[in-house]
Each structure stands twice: as structure tokens, then as C-alpha cells.
Coordinates of C-alpha atoms in Angstrom, one line a residue:
M1 CA -4.7 -27.5 28.5
D2 CA -8.3 -27.6 29.8
Y3 CA -11.2 -28.0 27.3
R4 CA -14.9 -27.4 27.1
I5 CA -17.5 -29.0 24.8
E6 CA -19.0 -26.8 22.1
H7 CA -21.4 -27.9 19.4
D8 CA -22.6 -26.8 16.0
S9 CA -24.9 -28.4 13.4
M10 CA -22.3 -31.2 12.8
G11 CA -22.1 -32.2 16.5
Q12 CA -19.8 -31.7 19.5
I13 CA -16.1 -30.7 19.5
L14 CA -13.6 -29.9 22.2
V15 CA -12.5 -26.2 22.4
P16 CA -9.8 -24.7 24.7
K17 CA -11.4 -23.4 27.8
N18 CA -9.5 -20.2 27.8
K19 CA -10.6 -19.2 24.3
Y20 CA -13.8 -17.4 23.3
W21 CA -14.2 -19.1 19.9
G22 CA -16.6 -22.0 19.4
A23 CA -17.2 -25.1 17.4
Q24 CA -16.9 -23.8 13.8
T25 CA -13.7 -21.9 14.6
Q26 CA -12.2 -25.0 16.1
R27 CA -13.1 -27.2 13.1
S28 CA -11.5 -24.7 10.8
L29 CA -8.4 -24.6 13.0
E30 CA -8.1 -28.4 12.8
N31 CA -9.0 -28.8 9.2
F32 CA -6.8 -26.0 7.7
K33 CA -3.3 -26.4 9.1
I34 CA -1.9 -24.7 6.1
G35 CA 1.0 -22.2 6.1
T36 CA 1.7 -19.5 8.7
E37 CA -0.4 -16.7 7.2
K38 CA -3.3 -15.8 9.6
M39 CA -6.3 -13.7 8.7
P40 CA -5.0 -10.1 8.8
K41 CA -5.7 -8.0 11.9
E42 CA -7.3 -5.4 9.7
I43 CA -10.0 -7.8 8.7
I44 CA -10.7 -8.7 12.4
N45 CA -10.9 -5.0 13.2
A46 CA -13.3 -4.5 10.3
L47 CA -15.5 -7.4 11.5
G48 CA -15.6 -5.8 14.9
V49 CA -16.8 -2.6 13.3
L50 CA -19.3 -4.4 11.1
K51 CA -20.8 -6.6 13.9
L52 CA -21.2 -3.5 16.1
A53 CA -22.9 -1.6 13.3
C54 CA -25.2 -4.6 12.4
A55 CA -26.3 -5.0 16.1
R56 CA -27.2 -1.3 16.3
A57 CA -29.1 -1.4 13.0
N58 CA -31.0 -4.5 14.1
N59 CA -31.8 -2.9 17.4
S60 CA -33.4 0.0 15.5
L61 CA -35.2 -2.1 13.0
K62 CA -36.3 -5.1 15.0
P63 CA -35.8 -4.4 18.7
E64 CA -38.0 -7.4 19.7
K65 CA -35.2 -9.6 18.4
M66 CA -32.1 -7.4 19.1
T67 CA -33.0 -6.1 22.6
A68 CA -31.3 -3.3 24.4
E69 CA -29.7 -5.9 26.8
K70 CA -28.3 -7.9 23.9
L71 CA -27.0 -4.8 22.2
G72 CA -25.2 -3.5 25.3
A73 CA -23.3 -6.7 25.6
I74 CA -22.5 -7.0 21.9
E75 CA -21.3 -3.4 21.9
K76 CA -18.8 -4.0 24.7
A77 CA -17.5 -7.2 23.1
C78 CA -17.2 -5.6 19.7
L79 CA -15.3 -2.6 21.1
E80 CA -12.8 -5.1 22.6
V81 CA -12.4 -6.7 19.1
I82 CA -11.9 -3.3 17.5
C83 CA -9.2 -2.2 20.0
G84 CA -7.3 -5.6 19.6
K85 CA -7.9 -6.8 23.1
L86 CA -9.3 -10.1 21.8
K87 CA -6.7 -10.7 19.1
D88 CA -5.6 -14.0 20.5
H89 CA -9.0 -15.4 19.9
F90 CA -8.8 -15.1 16.1
P91 CA -6.4 -17.9 15.1
L92 CA -7.6 -18.9 11.6
A93 CA -5.5 -19.3 8.5
V94 CA -6.0 -17.3 5.3
W95 CA -6.1 -20.7 3.5
Q96 CA -9.7 -21.7 4.5
T97 CA -13.0 -21.5 2.8
G98 CA -12.9 -19.0 -0.1
S99 CA -16.0 -17.1 1.2
G100 CA -14.4 -16.3 4.6
T101 CA -17.3 -18.1 6.3
Q102 CA -15.1 -19.5 9.1
T103 CA -13.6 -16.1 10.0
N104 CA -17.1 -14.6 10.0
M105 CA -18.2 -17.4 12.4
N106 CA -15.0 -16.9 14.4
A107 CA -16.1 -13.3 15.0
N108 CA -19.7 -14.4 15.7
E109 CA -18.5 -17.0 18.3
V110 CA -16.0 -14.7 20.0
I111 CA -18.4 -11.8 20.3
A112 CA -21.2 -14.1 21.5
N113 CA -19.1 -15.9 24.1
R114 CA -17.4 -12.7 25.4
G115 CA -20.8 -10.9 25.4
N116 CA -22.3 -13.7 27.5
E117 CA -19.4 -13.5 29.9
I118 CA -20.1 -9.8 30.2
L119 CA -23.8 -10.5 30.9
G120 CA -23.1 -13.3 33.2
K121 CA -25.5 -15.6 31.4
D122 CA -26.0 -17.4 28.1
L123 CA -28.2 -14.9 26.2
L124 CA -26.3 -14.4 22.9
H125 CA -26.2 -17.0 20.0
P126 CA -23.4 -16.6 17.4
N127 CA -25.8 -17.1 14.4
D128 CA -29.2 -15.9 15.7
D129 CA -27.9 -12.7 17.4
I130 CA -24.3 -11.7 16.3
N131 CA -25.0 -12.8 12.7
M132 CA -28.6 -11.5 12.7
S133 CA -29.8 -10.2 9.2
Q134 CA -26.4 -11.3 7.8
S135 CA -24.6 -14.0 5.8
S136 CA -20.9 -14.7 5.6
N137 CA -21.4 -14.0 1.9
D138 CA -22.1 -10.3 2.6
T139 CA -20.2 -9.8 5.8
F140 CA -16.8 -10.9 4.6
P141 CA -16.8 -8.7 1.4
T142 CA -18.0 -5.8 3.5
A143 CA -15.1 -6.4 5.9
M144 CA -12.8 -6.5 3.0
H145 CA -13.9 -3.1 1.8
I146 CA -13.8 -1.6 5.3
S147 CA -10.3 -2.9 6.0
A148 CA -9.0 -1.9 2.6
V149 CA -10.3 1.7 3.0
L150 CA -9.3 2.2 6.6
S151 CA -5.8 0.8 6.2
T152 CA -5.2 2.9 3.2
V153 CA -6.6 6.1 4.6
N154 CA -5.1 5.8 8.1
G155 CA -1.8 4.0 7.3
L156 CA -0.6 4.3 3.8
I157 CA -1.6 7.8 2.6
P158 CA -0.1 9.6 5.7
A159 CA 3.2 7.7 5.2
V160 CA 3.4 8.7 1.5
K161 CA 2.5 12.3 2.3
K162 CA 5.3 12.4 4.9
L163 CA 7.8 11.2 2.2
I164 CA 6.4 13.9 -0.2
D165 CA 6.9 16.6 2.4
T166 CA 10.6 15.6 2.8
F167 CA 11.2 15.6 -0.9
L168 CA 9.6 19.1 -1.0
K169 CA 12.0 20.2 1.7
L170 CA 14.9 18.8 -0.2
E171 CA 13.7 20.5 -3.4
K172 CA 13.7 23.9 -1.7
E173 CA 17.1 23.3 0.0
N174 CA 18.8 22.4 -3.3
Q175 CA 17.7 25.3 -5.5
G176 CA 20.4 26.6 -7.8
I177 CA 22.4 23.4 -8.1
V178 CA 22.8 22.4 -11.8
K179 CA 23.9 18.9 -12.8
S180 CA 23.9 16.6 -15.8
G181 CA 20.7 15.0 -16.8
R182 CA 20.6 11.4 -18.0
T183 CA 18.4 9.6 -20.4
H184 CA 18.8 5.9 -21.5
L185 CA 21.5 5.8 -18.8
Q186 CA 23.5 8.1 -21.0
D187 CA 24.5 11.8 -20.6
A188 CA 21.8 14.2 -21.5
T189 CA 21.3 18.0 -21.2
P190 CA 21.5 19.8 -17.8
I191 CA 18.9 19.7 -15.2
A192 CA 18.6 21.5 -11.8
F193 CA 18.9 19.0 -8.9
S194 CA 15.8 20.6 -7.5
Q195 CA 14.0 19.8 -10.8
E196 CA 15.1 16.2 -10.5
I197 CA 13.8 16.0 -6.9
S198 CA 10.5 17.6 -8.0
G199 CA 9.9 14.7 -10.4
W200 CA 10.1 12.3 -7.6
R201 CA 7.8 14.4 -5.4
A202 CA 5.2 14.9 -8.2
S203 CA 5.1 11.2 -9.0
L204 CA 4.2 10.4 -5.4
E205 CA 1.6 13.2 -5.3
I206 CA -0.1 11.8 -8.4
D207 CA 0.0 8.3 -6.9
V208 CA -1.8 9.6 -3.8
E209 CA -4.4 11.2 -6.0
M210 CA -5.0 7.9 -7.9
I211 CA -5.2 5.9 -4.6
E212 CA -7.7 8.3 -3.1
L213 CA -9.9 8.1 -6.3
S214 CA -9.7 4.3 -6.2
L215 CA -11.1 4.3 -2.7
I216 CA -14.4 5.8 -3.8
P217 CA -15.9 2.6 -5.2
L218 CA -14.5 0.6 -2.3
K219 CA -16.8 2.6 0.0
G220 CA -19.8 0.7 -1.4
L221 CA -20.7 -2.2 1.0
A222 CA -22.2 -5.5 0.3
I223 CA -23.9 -5.8 3.6
G224 CA -27.7 -6.4 3.3
A225 CA -27.2 -8.8 0.4
T226 CA -27.2 -11.9 2.6
A227 CA -26.6 -15.2 0.8
V228 CA -27.0 -14.5 -2.9
G229 CA -27.8 -10.8 -3.1
T230 CA -31.6 -10.9 -2.6
G231 CA -31.4 -9.7 1.0
L232 CA -33.2 -12.7 2.4
N233 CA -33.8 -12.5 6.2
A234 CA -32.7 -8.9 6.4
P235 CA -35.3 -6.2 7.2
N236 CA -36.0 -3.4 4.8
G237 CA -33.5 -0.6 5.2
F238 CA -30.9 -2.7 7.0
D239 CA -28.2 -2.2 4.4
A240 CA -28.4 1.6 4.5
A241 CA -28.7 1.6 8.3
V242 CA -25.6 -0.5 8.7
A243 CA -23.6 1.7 6.2
R244 CA -24.6 4.8 8.3
E245 CA -23.5 3.1 11.5
I246 CA -20.2 2.1 10.0
S247 CA -19.6 5.7 8.8
E248 CA -20.3 6.9 12.3
I249 CA -17.9 4.4 13.9
T250 CA -15.1 4.9 11.5
G251 CA -15.4 8.6 10.4
V252 CA -15.3 7.5 6.8
D253 CA -18.3 8.0 4.5
F254 CA -19.4 4.4 3.6
K255 CA -22.6 3.6 1.7
T256 CA -24.6 0.6 0.7
A257 CA -23.7 -0.9 -2.7
E258 CA -26.2 -0.1 -5.4
N259 CA -26.2 -3.6 -6.8
K260 CA -25.8 -6.4 -4.3
F261 CA -25.5 -9.1 -6.9
H262 CA -22.4 -7.4 -8.2
A263 CA -21.1 -6.7 -4.6
L264 CA -21.0 -10.5 -3.8
T265 CA -19.4 -11.8 -6.9
S266 CA -17.2 -9.0 -8.3
K267 CA -14.0 -7.8 -6.7
G268 CA -13.3 -5.3 -9.4
E269 CA -13.1 -2.4 -6.9
L270 CA -10.2 -4.1 -5.2
V271 CA -8.4 -4.8 -8.5
N272 CA -8.8 -1.1 -9.4
A273 CA -7.5 0.0 -6.0
H274 CA -4.6 -2.4 -6.0
G275 CA -3.7 -1.1 -9.4
A276 CA -3.2 2.3 -7.8
L277 CA -1.0 0.7 -5.2
K278 CA 1.0 -0.9 -7.9
A279 CA 1.5 2.5 -9.6
L280 CA 2.9 3.7 -6.3
A281 CA 5.2 0.7 -6.1
C282 CA 6.4 1.4 -9.6
D283 CA 7.3 5.0 -8.8
L284 CA 9.0 4.0 -5.5
M285 CA 11.1 1.5 -7.4
K286 CA 12.1 4.2 -9.9
I287 CA 12.9 6.8 -7.1
A288 CA 14.9 4.3 -5.0
N289 CA 16.9 3.2 -8.0
D290 CA 17.6 6.8 -9.0
I291 CA 18.9 7.5 -5.4
R292 CA 21.1 4.4 -5.1
W293 CA 22.6 5.0 -8.6
L294 CA 23.2 8.7 -7.9
S295 CA 24.8 7.8 -4.6
S296 CA 26.9 4.9 -6.0
G297 CA 30.6 4.9 -5.1
P298 CA 32.0 6.3 -3.0
R299 CA 34.8 6.6 -5.6
C300 CA 34.0 4.4 -8.6
G301 CA 30.3 5.3 -9.1
L302 CA 28.3 8.4 -10.0
G303 CA 28.7 9.8 -6.5
E304 CA 26.6 12.9 -7.1
I305 CA 24.7 12.6 -3.8
T306 CA 25.4 11.1 -0.4
I307 CA 22.9 9.2 1.7
P308 CA 23.0 8.3 5.4
E309 CA 25.3 5.4 6.3
N310 CA 23.2 3.3 8.6
E311 CA 25.0 0.0 9.0
P312 CA 28.1 -1.9 7.8
G313 CA 27.5 -3.3 4.3
S314 CA 29.9 -6.3 4.1
S315 CA 31.1 -9.2 6.2
I316 CA 34.4 -9.2 4.2
M317 CA 35.0 -5.8 2.8
P318 CA 36.0 -3.4 5.6
G319 CA 34.3 0.0 5.5
K320 CA 31.8 -0.9 2.8
V321 CA 28.4 0.8 3.2
N322 CA 25.4 -0.1 1.0
P323 CA 22.2 1.7 0.0
T324 CA 20.1 -0.7 2.1
Q325 CA 17.0 1.5 2.4
C326 CA 16.8 1.8 -1.4
E327 CA 17.1 -2.0 -1.6
A328 CA 14.2 -2.5 0.9
V329 CA 12.0 -0.2 -1.2
T330 CA 12.7 -2.1 -4.4
M331 CA 12.0 -5.4 -2.7
V332 CA 8.7 -4.1 -1.4
A333 CA 7.9 -2.9 -4.9
V334 CA 8.5 -6.4 -6.3
Q335 CA 6.2 -7.9 -3.7
V336 CA 3.4 -5.4 -4.4
M337 CA 3.7 -6.0 -8.1
S338 CA 3.4 -9.7 -7.5
N339 CA 0.5 -9.2 -5.1
D340 CA -1.3 -7.4 -7.9
Q341 CA -1.3 -10.6 -9.9
A342 CA -2.8 -12.5 -7.0
V343 CA -5.5 -9.9 -6.5
S344 CA -6.4 -9.9 -10.2
I345 CA -6.6 -13.7 -10.5
S346 CA -8.6 -13.9 -7.3
A347 CA -11.1 -11.3 -8.6
S348 CA -11.6 -13.3 -11.8
Q349 CA -13.0 -16.3 -9.8
G350 CA -16.5 -15.0 -9.2
N351 CA -18.7 -18.0 -10.1
F352 CA -22.4 -17.4 -10.3
E353 CA -23.5 -15.5 -7.1
L354 CA -20.2 -15.5 -5.1
N355 CA -16.5 -15.1 -5.4
V356 CA -14.7 -17.8 -3.4
F357 CA -11.1 -16.4 -3.5
M358 CA -11.8 -13.6 -1.1
P359 CA -9.4 -14.4 1.8
V360 CA -6.3 -14.6 -0.5
C361 CA -7.5 -11.4 -2.4
I362 CA -7.8 -9.3 0.7
Y363 CA -4.6 -10.8 2.3
N364 CA -2.5 -9.6 -0.6
Y365 CA -4.2 -6.2 -0.8
L366 CA -3.6 -5.6 2.9
Q367 CA -0.1 -6.8 2.7
S368 CA 0.6 -4.3 -0.1
V369 CA -0.8 -1.5 1.9
R370 CA 1.1 -2.4 5.0
L371 CA 4.4 -2.9 3.2
L372 CA 4.1 0.3 1.2
G373 CA 3.3 2.3 4.3
D374 CA 6.0 0.8 6.4
V375 CA 8.7 1.2 3.7
C376 CA 7.7 4.8 3.0
I377 CA 8.2 5.6 6.7
S378 CA 11.5 3.8 6.8
F379 CA 12.8 5.3 3.5
E380 CA 11.9 8.8 4.6
K381 CA 13.4 8.5 8.1
N382 CA 16.6 6.5 7.3
C383 CA 17.5 7.7 3.8
V384 CA 15.7 10.5 2.1
C385 CA 15.8 13.1 4.9
G386 CA 19.6 12.7 4.9
I387 CA 20.3 13.1 1.1
K388 CA 23.1 15.7 0.4
P389 CA 24.4 16.9 -3.0
N390 CA 28.0 16.4 -3.9
C391 CA 28.3 19.7 -5.7
E392 CA 31.9 19.2 -6.8
K393 CA 31.1 15.9 -8.5
M394 CA 27.9 17.4 -10.0
H395 CA 29.9 20.3 -11.4
A396 CA 32.6 18.1 -12.8
N397 CA 30.2 15.7 -14.5
L398 CA 28.1 18.6 -15.9
H399 CA 31.1 20.3 -17.5
N400 CA 32.5 17.0 -18.8
S401 CA 29.2 16.2 -20.5
L402 CA 29.3 16.1 -24.3
M403 CA 25.6 16.7 -24.5
L404 CA 26.1 20.3 -23.6
A405 CA 26.7 20.7 -27.3
T406 CA 22.9 20.8 -27.6
A407 CA 23.2 24.5 -26.6
L408 CA 25.1 25.1 -29.9
N409 CA 22.3 23.8 -32.2
P410 CA 20.7 27.3 -32.7
Y411 CA 24.1 28.7 -33.8
I412 CA 25.9 26.0 -35.8
G413 CA 23.1 23.5 -36.5
Y414 CA 22.4 20.0 -35.3
E415 CA 24.8 18.2 -37.8
N416 CA 27.7 20.5 -37.0
A417 CA 27.1 20.2 -33.3
A418 CA 27.1 16.4 -33.7
K419 CA 30.5 16.7 -35.5
V420 CA 31.8 18.7 -32.5
V421 CA 30.6 16.0 -30.1
H422 CA 32.3 13.1 -32.1
L423 CA 35.6 15.0 -32.4
A424 CA 35.7 15.9 -28.7
H425 CA 34.9 12.3 -27.8
E426 CA 37.4 10.7 -30.2
K427 CA 40.3 13.1 -29.3
G428 CA 39.4 13.5 -25.6
I429 CA 39.3 17.2 -25.9
S430 CA 36.7 19.8 -24.7
L431 CA 33.7 20.9 -26.7
K432 CA 35.3 24.3 -27.1
Q433 CA 38.5 22.9 -28.5
A434 CA 36.6 20.7 -30.9
C435 CA 34.3 23.6 -32.1
V436 CA 37.2 25.9 -32.7
T437 CA 39.3 23.2 -34.4
L438 CA 36.4 22.5 -36.8
G439 CA 36.1 26.2 -37.5
F440 CA 32.4 26.5 -36.5
L441 CA 32.9 29.2 -33.8
S442 CA 35.7 31.4 -32.4
E443 CA 36.7 31.1 -28.8
E444 CA 34.9 34.3 -28.0
K445 CA 31.6 33.3 -29.7
F446 CA 31.7 29.9 -28.1
D447 CA 32.0 31.5 -24.6
E448 CA 29.2 33.9 -25.5
Y449 CA 26.8 31.1 -26.5
F450 CA 27.9 28.3 -24.1
H451 CA 26.3 28.6 -20.6
P452 CA 25.3 25.2 -19.1
E453 CA 23.7 26.7 -16.1
K454 CA 21.2 28.5 -18.4
M455 CA 20.2 25.3 -20.2
I456 CA 17.7 24.3 -17.4

């Protein structure tokens, strides 16, 4: 590999000739050979958006420093970062400085060197031009908020809404089917299958509402705070100008954070937003478990629904098929719940004027968004859209349920109905036989009062 010599305030260092990054990126690459987790692509995209917005704001506020020539080259380079064309030039690990400084400098160096290549001359400096009016301490938390909002709005929410639509379709298709309800994993009173599905659908709808509400505080941006929140070296109005530019670029209404001292050191907005992601994970866990238990069998389980058979389930048991999509959902849910703990602990580590657990905080948040979005798409496509009711099994279970005796409460009272249940269970007879044997109702009156399908 061919190398070139780059330098920073600590001296010279060799950098691969075919890479746009500079000295500080190279030092981080060599000093933090930890794990395989790289800075998420969503953060790199957000930094491209941010650096573009900052250059435009600087051009409007101090054009003598950010000239039209510089801006033109920076814009072209930033757009290449945003579209992912320069993804191979962002090699840094999540496990680096807790402020994300090295990734900020990675962006500064790549945009400067690519911009100079576009210009055909060395005009742009990573710190003086690309990082103009900024600090890593305000750019990285800004990129965190941008990436969190955009990935949630553009990736996760549409995926959940697609799953909601499919549940709504199933709900309409299964009107009129009555089955046994279950509480405490025990038989309970009847429920319409469509009602059961509606519970799944409504849970996801409420989750989306909570997620959307949680994004509102995340739209406040730290940019303009510079090193410690005072805005040192940033021109008046820079913060608001950058927020306007970011809103224009992304189509999302971002604003400048009201208190920059809070914006640098607190990550409460991310904790709040990830809490909404965790709520979604909890509901997906519940729904996936319901579906795999209802489809258990095919002969020795509940067997009240069937789900698509996607692949063989065993290397030893011929013909076995497993509820693998449900299992994937539950594993993602476990990971998201675990990520919530990492986000929470990271957010608690704001010391004085800066939080220095930011890379691990946003890594876990973005992983949760990505996993939840992907698993919702997979679950909808490979499982939920193919759910079918086993009406015969539902009917048999319904009419074999002792909890149908609840319908007799108004006529013979709770205690007498309980006696009917116990006798039917002990003797293995029907509720009707038990009720008549105990002398509580005649066969004719029992038939008049007892209609399971009307109990929903």
C-alpha cells in the first residue's frame, strides 16, 4: 500500500494514499483497535448533513472566511458523504474518545481533502474551514440527534405502520370468528379472533404515537454551543441558521436547543426516546409470543392458527417446522431492552460541561432503531401476512372451555356457577350436564341462557 505524509498538532504520520482521511483519523485508527463495531453509517450521514449546513450558515454570516469558492467545494464533498459514496473513508471504531471528537475530525478531514481534490488545489483546512464555528462537543451531539430522528422517521415508523396495516387487514378478514380467551395462561371467557388481533394492532399504534412524541425533544440541536456551551468562536445567529439549513436539507423541522449547557452534557432526550423504542420492543415480544403459542402444534399444541412454513425446523426431526420469525422478533426485543440499559447508563455520565459516553449511547440507540425496523418488515412479510385461523380447533376449544360458565352467573349466581365448573371438571362432563345434575337449571333453560358466541 502506498502512503502519504499528513500532519496534525502532534506531528507527522503516514496515511494510506487512497484514503481521504488525515492525521487525526489515522491516529484513532491505530490507537483504538477495539472490537468490530464501527461508527454507524447514520452518524456519518448526519455529519455530512451538519457540515453542509454549517458551511452554508458560515457563508451567510461571515463570507469573508467561508467564501463562495470554499462553499461550493464543501457542498459537493458533503453531498458525497450524505449519499454514501465516501463510506469507505470512515473507518473508526465506536470505542474511541467519549466525545466523538475523532469521528468529527474524520468528517472534517475527508470533506476537506475531497473538497481540495474537487478544487484541484489545497484551499480547505479540516479545522479552519470544515469545522468553522464548531467544536466536536457540539457537532457530535447534534449528529446524534439528527441520526436518531431521521432513522426513526424514515426507517422504523414506516416499518411499524406496515405491520399495523397488515394486522388491520387480518382483523377485517376474521370478523365473526369466536374463540376461547385466555388469562394467566388459563381458559377465560370467549373473545372474537378479530378482537384479539385488534389488541395487537392497537398496541403498535400507541407505540408509534409514543415514539413520535419522543422525537420532539430530539429535534433540538446542540450546534452553536461550541466547546462548553458558551458559543465561543461562533458568530451570533449561527445556531439558528444551522438549524434552518438542516431542516431544509432533511425535510424535518429541527431547531436550536434553548439551553446549550444542557445540550452538551445531558442525553435525557435519547433516554426518553429509547424508552419509547423499548415499549415497542415489549409489545412486539408479547405479540410474537401470542402468535407462536397460538400456532403451536401442529397436533400437540394449541393449534388455533397457522403461520407460513418458511424453512425446515430441525436437523434430526423430519417435517418439523418452527415459528422462526416469532423467535427473531423476541430476540430483537431482548437486544433492544438490553440497549436501553446501555443508553441509560451512558446518559448518566455527563460530567461538568460534557457527556463522554456519546458514541456508545448513539450506537445502541441506532442499533435498536435498525433492528426494530428490520424485524417488523421481516415479521410482516414472512409471518403475519400469512396467519390463518383454524376455525375447527377454535370452535372445539371454545365449547370445551369451563369458563363459559361465567354466562350463568346472572341466572344461578357466582357460587353455584363455580360448583358447576368443579363438577364438570372432576367428572369430565359438560357444563350442561353438571348444571342439570346439580338441579340449578333445566336443559331447556340452560340452552336458553347459554350462548358462547354472544359472550364477546
